[in-house]
Amino acid sequence: MKVDKKRAIITGLALSVFLSLTFAVYSGVAYSMEPTTTEATYSTVYTQEGHFANYGLFSNETVYKNGTSLAYYPSGITDAVVGEYRFSSDGSRGSYEVTLHVNYYVTSGKRRVYLLNETKLLAKGVFADSFNVPVELNFTEMDGELRKIREGTGLYRAEREVYITVKVLANGREPFTQEIRVKRDASGMLYFDGTEKDYRKIVRNVSVTTNSLSFAGSDVRVSTARTVFPAMALLFAIPPAGFLYSKREKRKTKPKVLKGLENYTVEGTLPEGRRVKLSSPKDLERVFELVDRPLIHYKDGEIDVYAIADGEIVYEYRVN
């Protein structure tokens, strides 16, 4: 069976072009995707919560009755604030300590000079999941102590600070500390700062997924596709590129200036005889018309030479 060589070459080149374009398209798809996808999720391992609820006891119940819970307590009629501190953390066991601090001081410039520091341990022990501690702040007693210090030191501008500290150590969990301060605003109202604390232990979980794309019925990793597909596109582009280059080189073998004489030109070798060099294609055409002999084309190194032999004389034109 005779094989059509020209058709086989065209079919092969068409297949190479098709495969080159296919791999080029898939290369673009691969570079438009990330090789991996990273996803982060967050989960709560545990929570620790502290809360101080309170109510007031008043020397004058005209406006507020004893047991009323307020955000702000009038300092002039508030004898005491009674409350309960509650800590909770499910699944935890450990120890705790709750302390009341009453410090008396004077201000020197921007610095506090402490005159007397009093601490009172309100509660200490172990717990499972949660614990409660009753708290009573007797402001009448504190006011009496402040007067004694002012009179005893002669520092009548002495003041006091009152706060409660909570320290919790739970097994396998970070230490929990909370500070609840009694503050007084410019109008003389008392309020508590730091009565609520909610600590959550958050863990970040990272998952990495390797991305792939579908090619010829199979999944190919994006990282692999980025390397292989461009190489395959280049590989299949070589035959068509080489074929076009060879065609281009063949077209260069005959100069455009001699196109009118192509039908009268033959490929040959250097003819013998005395040489007459012609300076232009026009001179070559005139000689051809006069002697009516065919043109012989041959290569002298890289130079194309066209010659017309007329007996012992050889007319030649060298294409520069």
PDB file of N, CA and C in Angstrom, residues 3 36 59 92-93 130 150 173 207 225 229 249 253 264 293:
ATOM      1  N   VAL A   3       1.965   4.951   0.576  1.00  0.00           N
ATOM      2  CA  VAL A   3       1.667   5.969   1.598  1.00  0.00           C
ATOM      3  C   VAL A   3       1.853   7.347   0.995  1.00  0.00           C
ATOM      4  N   THR A  36      -2.177  24.576  46.313  1.00  0.00           N
ATOM      5  CA  THR A  36      -2.814  24.073  47.530  1.00  0.00           C
ATOM      6  C   THR A  36      -3.811  25.100  48.053  1.00  0.00           C
ATOM      7  N   SER A  59     -28.080  53.650 104.680  1.00  0.00           N
ATOM      8  CA  SER A  59     -28.408  54.282 105.970  1.00  0.00           C
ATOM      9  C   SER A  59     -29.719  55.051 105.877  1.00  0.00           C
ATOM     10  N   SER A  92     -13.289  21.548  84.747  1.00  0.00           N
ATOM     11  CA  SER A  92     -12.016  21.949  85.344  1.00  0.00           C
ATOM     12  C   SER A  92     -11.995  21.633  86.837  1.00  0.00           C
ATOM     13  N   ARG A  93     -10.803  21.392  87.324  1.00  0.00           N
ATOM     14  CA  ARG A  93     -10.553  21.202  88.756  1.00  0.00           C
ATOM     15  C   ARG A  93      -9.298  21.971  89.120  1.00  0.00           C
ATOM     16  N   SER A 130     -16.878  24.840  89.346  1.00  0.00           N
ATOM     17  CA  SER A 130     -17.233  26.204  89.731  1.00  0.00           C
ATOM     18  C   SER A 130     -17.099  26.390  91.237  1.00  0.00           C
ATOM     19  N   ARG A 150      -6.228  59.704 108.881  1.00  0.00           N
ATOM     20  CA  ARG A 150      -6.067  61.131 108.626  1.00  0.00           C
ATOM     21  C   ARG A 150      -5.696  61.869 109.915  1.00  0.00           C
ATOM     22  N   ARG A 173      -5.078  24.134  82.448  1.00  0.00           N
ATOM     23  CA  ARG A 173      -5.594  25.370  81.880  1.00  0.00           C
ATOM     24  C   ARG A 173      -4.744  26.547  82.327  1.00  0.00           C
ATOM     25  N   SER A 207      -5.947  23.166  57.811  1.00  0.00           N
ATOM     26  CA  SER A 207      -5.949  22.015  56.909  1.00  0.00           C
ATOM     27  C   SER A 207      -5.492  22.465  55.524  1.00  0.00           C
ATOM     28  N   ALA A 225       1.144  19.891  36.965  1.00  0.00           N
ATOM     29  CA  ALA A 225       0.680  20.453  35.697  1.00  0.00           C
ATOM     30  C   ALA A 225       1.448  21.714  35.329  1.00  0.00           C
ATOM     31  N   PHE A 229       2.895  20.507  31.705  1.00  0.00           N
ATOM     32  CA  PHE A 229       2.102  20.975  30.573  1.00  0.00           C
ATOM     33  C   PHE A 229       2.830  22.021  29.720  1.00  0.00           C
ATOM     34  N   GLU A 249      13.486  29.077   4.714  1.00  0.00           N
ATOM     35  CA  GLU A 249      14.859  29.050   4.216  1.00  0.00           C
ATOM     36  C   GLU A 249      14.909  28.690   2.745  1.00  0.00           C
ATOM     37  N   THR A 253      16.358  30.927  -1.187  1.00  0.00           N
ATOM     38  CA  THR A 253      17.443  30.487  -2.080  1.00  0.00           C
ATOM     39  C   THR A 253      17.512  31.292  -3.364  1.00  0.00           C
ATOM     40  N   TYR A 264      13.976  29.963 -16.586  1.00  0.00           N
ATOM     41  CA  TYR A 264      15.137  29.718 -17.464  1.00  0.00           C
ATOM     42  C   TYR A 264      16.388  29.419 -16.639  1.00  0.00           C
ATOM     43  N   ARG A 293      20.755  31.729 -23.833  1.00  0.00           N
ATOM     44  CA  ARG A 293      21.263  30.540 -23.154  1.00  0.00           C
ATOM     45  C   ARG A 293      20.640  30.456 -21.746  1.00  0.00           C
TER      46      ARG A 293
END
